Tab-separated table of C-alpha atoms in Angstrom:
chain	number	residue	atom	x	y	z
U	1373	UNK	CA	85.002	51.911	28.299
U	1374	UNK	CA	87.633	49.458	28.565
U	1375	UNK	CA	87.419	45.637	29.585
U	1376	UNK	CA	87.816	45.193	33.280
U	1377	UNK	CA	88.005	42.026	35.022
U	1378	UNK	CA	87.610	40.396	38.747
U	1379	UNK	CA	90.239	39.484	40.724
U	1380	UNK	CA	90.465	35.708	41.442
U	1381	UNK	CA	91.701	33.597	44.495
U	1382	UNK	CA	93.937	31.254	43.096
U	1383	UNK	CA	94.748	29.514	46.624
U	1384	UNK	CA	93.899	29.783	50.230
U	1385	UNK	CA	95.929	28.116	53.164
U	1386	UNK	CA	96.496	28.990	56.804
U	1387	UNK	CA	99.837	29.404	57.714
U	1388	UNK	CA	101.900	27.860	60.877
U	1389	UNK	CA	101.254	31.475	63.016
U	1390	UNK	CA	97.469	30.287	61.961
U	1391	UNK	CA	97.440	33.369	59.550
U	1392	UNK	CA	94.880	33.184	56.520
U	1393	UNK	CA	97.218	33.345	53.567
U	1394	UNK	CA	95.140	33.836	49.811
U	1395	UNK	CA	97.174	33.720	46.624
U	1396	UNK	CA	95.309	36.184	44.312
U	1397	UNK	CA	95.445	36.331	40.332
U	1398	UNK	CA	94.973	40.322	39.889
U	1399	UNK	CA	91.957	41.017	37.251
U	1400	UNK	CA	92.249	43.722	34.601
U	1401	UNK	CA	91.776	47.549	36.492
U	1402	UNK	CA	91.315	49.993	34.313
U	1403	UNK	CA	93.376	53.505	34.444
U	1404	UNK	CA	92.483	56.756	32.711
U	1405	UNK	CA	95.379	58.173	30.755
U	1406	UNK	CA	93.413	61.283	29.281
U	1407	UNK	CA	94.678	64.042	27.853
U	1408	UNK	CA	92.592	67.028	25.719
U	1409	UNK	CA	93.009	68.817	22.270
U	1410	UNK	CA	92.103	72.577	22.270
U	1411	UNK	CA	90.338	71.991	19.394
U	1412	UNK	CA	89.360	75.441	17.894
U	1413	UNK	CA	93.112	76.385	18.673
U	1414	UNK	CA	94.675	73.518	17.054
U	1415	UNK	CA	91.753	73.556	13.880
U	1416	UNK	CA	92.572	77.114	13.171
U	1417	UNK	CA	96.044	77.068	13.004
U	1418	UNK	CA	96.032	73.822	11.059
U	1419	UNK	CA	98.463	71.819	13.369
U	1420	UNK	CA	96.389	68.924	14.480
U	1421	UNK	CA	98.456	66.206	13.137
U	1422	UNK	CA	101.088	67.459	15.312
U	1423	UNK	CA	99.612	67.801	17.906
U	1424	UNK	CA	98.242	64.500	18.152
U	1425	UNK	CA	101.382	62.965	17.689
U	1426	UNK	CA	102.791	64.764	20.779
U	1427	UNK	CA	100.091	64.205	22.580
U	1428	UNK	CA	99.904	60.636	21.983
U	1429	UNK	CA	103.634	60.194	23.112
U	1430	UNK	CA	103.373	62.042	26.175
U	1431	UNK	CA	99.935	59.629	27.541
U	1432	UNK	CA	102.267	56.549	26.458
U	1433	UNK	CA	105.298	58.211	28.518
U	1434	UNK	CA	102.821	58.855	31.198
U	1435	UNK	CA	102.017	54.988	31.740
U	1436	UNK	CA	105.525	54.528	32.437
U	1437	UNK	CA	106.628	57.031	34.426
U	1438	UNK	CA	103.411	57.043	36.807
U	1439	UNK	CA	103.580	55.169	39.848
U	1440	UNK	CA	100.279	53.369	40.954
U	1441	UNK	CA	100.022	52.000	44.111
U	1442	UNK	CA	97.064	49.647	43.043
U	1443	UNK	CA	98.480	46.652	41.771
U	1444	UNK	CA	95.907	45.377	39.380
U	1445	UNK	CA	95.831	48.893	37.695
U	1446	UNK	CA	99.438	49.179	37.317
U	1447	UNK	CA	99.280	45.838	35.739
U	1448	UNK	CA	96.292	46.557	33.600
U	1449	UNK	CA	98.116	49.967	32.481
U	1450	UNK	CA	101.270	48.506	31.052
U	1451	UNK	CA	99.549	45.371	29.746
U	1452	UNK	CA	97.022	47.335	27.218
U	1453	UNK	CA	98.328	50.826	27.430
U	1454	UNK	CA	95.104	52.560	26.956
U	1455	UNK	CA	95.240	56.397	26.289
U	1456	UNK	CA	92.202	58.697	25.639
U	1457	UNK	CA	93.099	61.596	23.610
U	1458	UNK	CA	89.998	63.578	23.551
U	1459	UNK	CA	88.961	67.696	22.521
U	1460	UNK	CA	87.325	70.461	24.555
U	1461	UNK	CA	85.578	73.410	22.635
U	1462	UNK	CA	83.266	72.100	19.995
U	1463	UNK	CA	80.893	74.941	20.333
U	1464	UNK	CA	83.605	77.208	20.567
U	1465	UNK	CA	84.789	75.921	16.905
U	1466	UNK	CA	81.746	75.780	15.424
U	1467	UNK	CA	81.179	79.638	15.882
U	1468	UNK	CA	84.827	80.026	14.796
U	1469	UNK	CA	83.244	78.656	11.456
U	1470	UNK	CA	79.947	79.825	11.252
U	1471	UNK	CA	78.318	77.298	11.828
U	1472	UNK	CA	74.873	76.736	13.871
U	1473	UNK	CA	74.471	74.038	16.404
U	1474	UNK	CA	70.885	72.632	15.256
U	1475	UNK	CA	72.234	72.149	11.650
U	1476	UNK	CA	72.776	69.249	9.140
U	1477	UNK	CA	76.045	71.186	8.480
U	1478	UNK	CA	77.300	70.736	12.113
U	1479	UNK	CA	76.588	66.996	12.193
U	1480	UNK	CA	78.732	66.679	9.443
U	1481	UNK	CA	81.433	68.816	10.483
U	1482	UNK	CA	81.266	66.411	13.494
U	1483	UNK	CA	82.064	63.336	11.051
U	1484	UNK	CA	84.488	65.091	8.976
U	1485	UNK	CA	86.922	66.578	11.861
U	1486	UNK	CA	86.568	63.233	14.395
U	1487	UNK	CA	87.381	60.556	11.491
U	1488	UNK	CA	90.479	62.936	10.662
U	1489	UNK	CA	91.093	62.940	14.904
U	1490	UNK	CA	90.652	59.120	14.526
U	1491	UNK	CA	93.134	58.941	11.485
U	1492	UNK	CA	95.624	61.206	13.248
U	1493	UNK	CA	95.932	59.583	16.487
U	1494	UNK	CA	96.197	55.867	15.313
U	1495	UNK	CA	98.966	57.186	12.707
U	1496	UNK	CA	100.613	58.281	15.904
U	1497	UNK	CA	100.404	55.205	18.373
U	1498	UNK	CA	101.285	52.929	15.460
U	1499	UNK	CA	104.462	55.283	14.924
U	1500	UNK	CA	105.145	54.707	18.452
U	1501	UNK	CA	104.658	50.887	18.058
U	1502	UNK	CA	107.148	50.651	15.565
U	1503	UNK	CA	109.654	52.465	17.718
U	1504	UNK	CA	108.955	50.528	20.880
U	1505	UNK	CA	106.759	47.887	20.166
U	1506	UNK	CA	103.196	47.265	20.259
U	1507	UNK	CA	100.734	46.718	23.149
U	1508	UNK	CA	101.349	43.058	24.788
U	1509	UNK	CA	98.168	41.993	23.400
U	1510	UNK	CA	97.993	43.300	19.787
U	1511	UNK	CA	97.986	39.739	18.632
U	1512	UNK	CA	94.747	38.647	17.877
U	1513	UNK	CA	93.006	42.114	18.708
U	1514	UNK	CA	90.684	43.724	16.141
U	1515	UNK	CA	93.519	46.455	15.561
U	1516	UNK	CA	95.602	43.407	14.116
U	1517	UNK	CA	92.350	41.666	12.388
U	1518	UNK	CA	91.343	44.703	10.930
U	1519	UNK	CA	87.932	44.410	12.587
U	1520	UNK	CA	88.375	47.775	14.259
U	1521	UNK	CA	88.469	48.882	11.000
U	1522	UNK	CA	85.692	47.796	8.907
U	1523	UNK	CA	83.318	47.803	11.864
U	1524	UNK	CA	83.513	51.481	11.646
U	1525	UNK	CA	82.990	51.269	6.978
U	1526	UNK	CA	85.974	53.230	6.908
U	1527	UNK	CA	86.638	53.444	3.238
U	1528	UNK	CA	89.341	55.028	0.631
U	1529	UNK	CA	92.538	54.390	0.231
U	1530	UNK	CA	94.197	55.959	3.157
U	1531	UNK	CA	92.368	53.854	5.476
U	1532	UNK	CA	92.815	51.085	3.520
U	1533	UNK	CA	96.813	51.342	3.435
U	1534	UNK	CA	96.602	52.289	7.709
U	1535	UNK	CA	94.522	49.150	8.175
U	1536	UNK	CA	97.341	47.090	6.251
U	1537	UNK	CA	100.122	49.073	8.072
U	1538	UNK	CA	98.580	48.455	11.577
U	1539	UNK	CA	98.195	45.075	11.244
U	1540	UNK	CA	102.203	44.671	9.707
U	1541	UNK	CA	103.612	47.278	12.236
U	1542	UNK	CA	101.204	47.292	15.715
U	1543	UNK	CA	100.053	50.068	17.599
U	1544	UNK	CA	101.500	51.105	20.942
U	1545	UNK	CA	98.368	51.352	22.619
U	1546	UNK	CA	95.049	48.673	23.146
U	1547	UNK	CA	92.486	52.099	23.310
U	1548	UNK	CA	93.674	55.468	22.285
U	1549	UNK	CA	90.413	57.999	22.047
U	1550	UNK	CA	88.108	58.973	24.665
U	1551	UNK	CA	86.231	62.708	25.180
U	1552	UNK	CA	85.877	63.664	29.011
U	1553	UNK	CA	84.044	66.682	29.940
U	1554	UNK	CA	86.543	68.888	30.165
U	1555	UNK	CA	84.785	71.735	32.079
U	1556	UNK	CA	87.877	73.761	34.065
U	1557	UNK	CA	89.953	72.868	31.558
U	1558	UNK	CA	88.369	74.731	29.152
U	1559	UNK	CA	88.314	77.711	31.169
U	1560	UNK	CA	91.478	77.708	31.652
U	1561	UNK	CA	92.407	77.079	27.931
U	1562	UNK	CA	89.720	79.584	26.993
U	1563	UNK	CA	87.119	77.664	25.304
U	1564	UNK	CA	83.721	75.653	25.599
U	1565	UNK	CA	83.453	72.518	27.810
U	1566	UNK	CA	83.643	69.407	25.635
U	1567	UNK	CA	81.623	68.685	23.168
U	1568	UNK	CA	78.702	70.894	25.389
U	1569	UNK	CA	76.825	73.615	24.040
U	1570	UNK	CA	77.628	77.213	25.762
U	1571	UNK	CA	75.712	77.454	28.975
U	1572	UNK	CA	75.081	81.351	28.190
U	1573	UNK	CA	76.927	83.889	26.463
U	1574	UNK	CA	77.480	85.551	29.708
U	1575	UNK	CA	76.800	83.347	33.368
U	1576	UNK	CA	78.581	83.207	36.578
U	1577	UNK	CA	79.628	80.203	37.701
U	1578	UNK	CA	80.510	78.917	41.303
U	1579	UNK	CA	82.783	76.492	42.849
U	1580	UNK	CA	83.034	75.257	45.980
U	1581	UNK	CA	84.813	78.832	47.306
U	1582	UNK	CA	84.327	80.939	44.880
U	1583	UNK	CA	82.610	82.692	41.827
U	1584	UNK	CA	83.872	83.555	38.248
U	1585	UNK	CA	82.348	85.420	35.229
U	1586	UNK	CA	82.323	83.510	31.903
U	1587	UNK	CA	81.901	84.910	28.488
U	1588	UNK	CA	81.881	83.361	25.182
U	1589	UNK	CA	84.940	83.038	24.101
U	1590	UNK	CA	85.680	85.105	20.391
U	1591	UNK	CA	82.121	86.952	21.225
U	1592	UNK	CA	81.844	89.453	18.451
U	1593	UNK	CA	79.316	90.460	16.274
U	1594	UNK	CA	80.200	87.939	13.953
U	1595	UNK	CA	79.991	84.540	16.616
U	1596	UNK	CA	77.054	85.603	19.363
U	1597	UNK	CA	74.799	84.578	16.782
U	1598	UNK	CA	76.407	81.158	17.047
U	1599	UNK	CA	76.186	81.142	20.679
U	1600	UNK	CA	73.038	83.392	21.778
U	1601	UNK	CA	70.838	79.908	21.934
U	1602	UNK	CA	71.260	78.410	25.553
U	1603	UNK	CA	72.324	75.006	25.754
U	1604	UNK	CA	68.737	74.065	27.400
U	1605	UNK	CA	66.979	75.702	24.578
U	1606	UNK	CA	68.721	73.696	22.007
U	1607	UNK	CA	66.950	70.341	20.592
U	1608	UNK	CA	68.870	67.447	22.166
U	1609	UNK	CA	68.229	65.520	19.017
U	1610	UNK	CA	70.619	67.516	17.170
U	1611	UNK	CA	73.237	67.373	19.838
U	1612	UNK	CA	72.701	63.632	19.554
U	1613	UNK	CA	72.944	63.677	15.988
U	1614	UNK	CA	76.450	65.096	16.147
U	1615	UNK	CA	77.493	62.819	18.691
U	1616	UNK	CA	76.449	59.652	16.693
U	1617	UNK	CA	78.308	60.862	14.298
U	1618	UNK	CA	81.822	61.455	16.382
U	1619	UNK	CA	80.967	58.494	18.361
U	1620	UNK	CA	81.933	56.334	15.241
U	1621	UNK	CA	85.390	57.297	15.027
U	1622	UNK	CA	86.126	57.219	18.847
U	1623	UNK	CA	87.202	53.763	20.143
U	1624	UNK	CA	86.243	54.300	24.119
U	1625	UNK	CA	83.163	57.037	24.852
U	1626	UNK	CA	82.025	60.315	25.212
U	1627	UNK	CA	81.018	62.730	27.843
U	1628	UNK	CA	77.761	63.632	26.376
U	1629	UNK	CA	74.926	65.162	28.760
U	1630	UNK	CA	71.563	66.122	28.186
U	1631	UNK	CA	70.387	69.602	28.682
U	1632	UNK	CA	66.749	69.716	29.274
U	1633	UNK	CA	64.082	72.323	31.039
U	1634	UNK	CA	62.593	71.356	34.860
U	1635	UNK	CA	59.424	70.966	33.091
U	1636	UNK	CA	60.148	68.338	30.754
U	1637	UNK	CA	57.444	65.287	30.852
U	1638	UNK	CA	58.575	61.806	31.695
U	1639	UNK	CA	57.755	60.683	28.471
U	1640	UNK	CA	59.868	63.448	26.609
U	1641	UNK	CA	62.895	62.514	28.257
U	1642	UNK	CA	62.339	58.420	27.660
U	1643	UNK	CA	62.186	59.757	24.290
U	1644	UNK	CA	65.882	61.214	24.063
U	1645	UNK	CA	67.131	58.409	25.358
U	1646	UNK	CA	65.678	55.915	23.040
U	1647	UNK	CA	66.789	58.315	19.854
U	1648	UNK	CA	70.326	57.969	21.492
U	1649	UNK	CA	70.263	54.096	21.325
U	1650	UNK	CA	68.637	54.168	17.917
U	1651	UNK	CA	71.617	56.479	17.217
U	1652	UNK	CA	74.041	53.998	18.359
U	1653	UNK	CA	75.698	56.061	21.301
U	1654	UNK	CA	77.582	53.895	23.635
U	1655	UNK	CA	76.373	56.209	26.597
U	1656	UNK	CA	74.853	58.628	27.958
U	1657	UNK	CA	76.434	60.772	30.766
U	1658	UNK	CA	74.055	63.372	33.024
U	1659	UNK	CA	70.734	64.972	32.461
U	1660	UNK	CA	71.072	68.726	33.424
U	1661	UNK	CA	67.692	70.652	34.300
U	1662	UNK	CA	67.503	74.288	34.707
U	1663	UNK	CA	65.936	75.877	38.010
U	1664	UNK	CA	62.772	78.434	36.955
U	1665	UNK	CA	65.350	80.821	37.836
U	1666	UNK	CA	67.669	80.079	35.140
U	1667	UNK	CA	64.619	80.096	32.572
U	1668	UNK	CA	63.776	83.367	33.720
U	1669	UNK	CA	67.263	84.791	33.234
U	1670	UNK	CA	68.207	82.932	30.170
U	1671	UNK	CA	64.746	84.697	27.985
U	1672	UNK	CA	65.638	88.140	29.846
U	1673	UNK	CA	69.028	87.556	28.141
U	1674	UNK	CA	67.922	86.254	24.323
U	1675	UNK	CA	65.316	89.201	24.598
């Protein structure tokens, strides 16, 4: 979601070999610095301030110690410095805490734990500014204006003091949050993909060569009530509830995708995206259908 730009032809002569020689000014290319929290890990052991901080430093080291063999995007990288620190296993946390998916009390959570992300991570890139500078174009921008800021109603006196701090100090980087989907990763860090309801409690799934079992993770007595609801049972309207509400505090966009039966109507699905712009997403990502297969399987399994 960041600002990118065409490139321009500045001048265009033919040479004495009779060569056609253009003199380009390079427009802004944007890079993806991402990098994910494990969220349920780093909520339950009460360390997230750390670990944003870390993680923030390592995206900024990453912009200069990458090499990029596209001009523009090297340019564009080092001129704005945009990072996207993002979190994999929402649904994973939220049966950590008891706490069911189609709920007023998860939208909230949402709010609560992503403004405290939000605070966290622009603590840490202004720390970063003040040890190495700010972004090359922090004059002017709304992190400097304050904009950023009170476009978002961020109130109290924490955010207050930030605002004033970030406009006397700078931050290191022009766009620092961003959720991606995060699907192997979470495997591999044993959680839930993104901000994505559990496909199943229990489902195989396939890659290109092979096959893997995947369970809920923490399944107990206590949690499969938490999970037992299949992501395409689930009413999309309260997964875009909660993801209106995190949207606010993230400064780029969000990997959120639809999860919908085969036999939805036309009409049905026009609908869910209409409550997402009246819910002031910035996007939408894919709309998943099930096979009659999966429907089949998925009631065999809640029964």
């Amino acid at each position: 979601m960041q600002n990118m730009s065409a490139t321009t032809i500045m001048k265009e002569y033919t040479d004495e070999d009779g060569n056609l020689v253009m003199i380009r000014k390079p427009g802004d290319f944007v890079v993806c610095n991402l990098s994910s929290i494990n969220l349920p890990r780093a909520f339950k052991a009460d360390v997230l301030e750390r670990v944003i901080r870390v993680q923030v430093r390592m995206l900024d080291n990453v912009i200069d110690l990458n090499t990029i063999s596209v001009g523009q995007a090297d340019a564009t990288n080092k001129k704005y410095r945009g990072v996207g620190v993002g979190t994999f296993g929402w649904h994973h946390l939220l049966a950590l805490e008891g706490i069911h998916w189609e709920t007023e009390k998860a939208v909230e959570f949402a709010d609560t734990l992503y403004e405290e992300i939000a605070y966290q991570t622009i603590c840490a890139s202004m720390q970063l500014a003040e040890e190495k500078g700010a972004f090359s174009k922090f004059a002017g921008s709304e992190w400097q204006t304050g904009e950023y800021f009170e476009r978002r109603n961020y109130s109290g006196e924490r955010w207050k003091q930030l605002q004033q701090a970030v406009a006397s100090t700078g931050v290191r980087n022009g766009w620092m949050m961003a959720v991606a989907p995060n699907s192997s990763t979470a495997k591999i860090g044993g959680s839930t993909d993104g901000i994505d309801p559990l496909y199943a409690v229990e489902y195989a799934e396939e890659k290109k060569n092979f096959k893997f079992k995947v369970t809920a993770p923490d399944l107990d007595h206590n949690t499969y009530d938490y999970y037992r609801r299949a992501r395409h049972v689930l009413d999309q309207k309260w997964s875009i509830r909660q993801n209106a509400a995190r949207q606010r505090h993230i400064d780029q966009s969000i990997s959120f995708n639809f999860y919908v039966p085969h036999t939805i109507k036309a009409k049905e699905l026009l609908d869910l995206h209409l409550e997402a712009w009246k819910q002031n997403l910035k996007t939408t990502y894919y709309v998943r259908s099930t096979s009659q297969a999966e429907i089949e399987e998925c009631e065999a399994c809640q029964s």
